């Protein structure tokens, strides 16, 4: 990767050009991989330089000559505002990279498949290529190598020191580079220009009973958008496979641009008599989503920016991302693939858990009041477990520590709503639940996940309708799933078709190998 001399060169350039700052944590992967090489005095220089530089971040983009020296920090110059042309430039080199991996390492083993893995939901089985993010069981998610706190520091915000703009994350996921504010603004504008919803979409949603679950209404809206698919039209006309990524890009950007308005309509239809609020051209993606839902407070807009950013992507194996990827591997267009993904997200062990958490918390309050003691809370948790239910918002298929998405929402709450009774209840649960789940003896991760926290934040700002919460998750996930889908097409990834076996096959095979 990057050598220590590289690091010093960059720090030197920053230092002597009075350039900007990244918090030390941005360097942490590089730093830790070289720590055996750093003597104490070198480390002191390193720390001093980094902390000095870490106050000046925004100036990087104003000094293009420097930015070329820090390419490895994934900072871009503001010269090219067009995401499409940036991608076009990146695709050939990534295609070559994949070709090389195939030819040089095609036969390298990545692990052994055991019967437990086949029967255990394929846990621990590496089986997918997913470029946009990678999940570490202890550290949590990294988007193109950047952790959530790092994204909060380096991605452009609506106001200084504010939460990252989801458009910036989209740019990062697609290109692997941190965009400038100008690039993000250009992307915001492009998304707004694609956001008009055809009338038949509203009519398709209106055909459902208003009592239909918000996720059903949302997915119906997404399916209705499918009639505009550029990929489907191009395929019908016989597009060459080397060009697949282009209409996929068009569909993906349009879909990402349109899902907030469709989602907002579902909310307004069910809870606000169907009155639609038009988009505000002066607002960014997250701010506009909050606005179209009916929330114009600056804190709710900041929350929405954070919410959409952190829920976007969680590597490729989670149910929604994997479903989207699988369906897309049949060359189904982005609308069909994303609608399929949403149906997975709507399950209570996956995205619906955010609804379940708030409903469960409210049932605690109904039964025991807001000022419940920890002992009462323990009894309630045991009652839930003894009735054969899971404690929603706790546990994870891959993570083995507290989800960093939980932690950044907790930090948001500590900053903006420290005295909210439901936030305090969530904090008590953080103390009470993990020891109980550990005591059960079978739960691999007793710690809270992203869904344990999101509901109380939304509830605080007036979005109290828990049944709607998974739709918000869905809007965000469009960004991650569609970004990878563009790369699926650009890299020419094949039809996904793993082998399955019967119990009879397993018994016979295992007896033979015993
Ligand atoms: N409450 C009660 N039991 C649990 C919990 C929990 N929060 N988490 C895991 N277990 C049980 C699990 O049901 C299984 O029991 P059994 O053997 O009787 O079937 C056992 O512990 C072992 O499960 P794990 O291997 O620890 O977890 P697994 O990878 O199978 O499942 C989840 C992961 C996330 C599905 C599971 O932890 C869970 O059901 N959590 C609650 C629902 C939730 O919060 N889902 C949201 C996940 C994040 N997201 O947004 O998608
Ligand atoms: C997600 O964000 O998709 C969930 O945490 C579930 C997962 O990663 O398996």
mmCIF file of C-alpha atoms in Angstrom, residues 98 129-131 244-245 248 321 324-329 331 481-494 496:
data_model
loop_
_atom_site.group_PDB
_atom_site.id
_atom_site.type_symbol
_atom_site.label_atom_id
_atom_site.label_comp_id
_atom_site.label_asym_id
_atom_site.label_seq_id
_atom_site.Cartn_x
_atom_site.Cartn_y
_atom_site.Cartn_z
ATOM 1 C CA UNK A 98 -10.307 -7.870 -12.369
ATOM 2 C CA UNK A 129 -17.534 -9.512 -5.052
ATOM 3 C CA UNK A 130 -18.731 -6.162 -3.632
ATOM 4 C CA UNK A 131 -16.606 -3.112 -4.293
ATOM 5 C CA UNK A 244 -24.465 -2.328 -20.331
ATOM 6 C CA UNK A 245 -23.136 -0.073 -17.603
ATOM 7 C CA UNK A 248 -27.583 0.963 -15.837
ATOM 8 C CA UNK A 321 -27.916 -6.021 -1.043
ATOM 9 C CA UNK A 324 -30.494 -6.834 -5.424
ATOM 10 C CA UNK A 325 -27.188 -8.231 -6.683
ATOM 11 C CA UNK A 326 -28.649 -11.687 -7.349
ATOM 12 C CA UNK A 327 -31.647 -10.379 -9.270
ATOM 13 C CA UNK A 328 -29.460 -7.945 -11.219
ATOM 14 C CA UNK A 329 -27.173 -10.828 -12.183
ATOM 15 C CA UNK A 331 -29.661 -8.690 -16.227
ATOM 16 C CA UNK A 481 -27.208 -1.240 -4.072
ATOM 17 C CA UNK A 482 -27.365 0.860 -7.249
ATOM 18 C CA UNK A 483 -23.710 1.953 -6.939
ATOM 19 C CA UNK A 484 -22.570 -1.654 -6.847
ATOM 20 C CA UNK A 485 -24.989 -2.581 -9.608
ATOM 21 C CA UNK A 486 -23.311 -0.108 -11.962
ATOM 22 C CA UNK A 487 -19.996 -1.797 -11.168
ATOM 23 C CA UNK A 488 -21.567 -5.251 -11.649
ATOM 24 C CA UNK A 489 -22.374 -4.240 -15.223
ATOM 25 C CA UNK A 490 -19.095 -2.394 -15.798
ATOM 26 C CA UNK A 491 -17.098 -5.420 -14.659
ATOM 27 C CA UNK A 492 -19.297 -7.861 -16.541
ATOM 28 C CA UNK A 493 -20.048 -9.940 -13.440
ATOM 29 C CA UNK A 494 -21.827 -13.194 -14.345
ATOM 30 C CA UNK A 496 -25.191 -15.790 -9.843
#
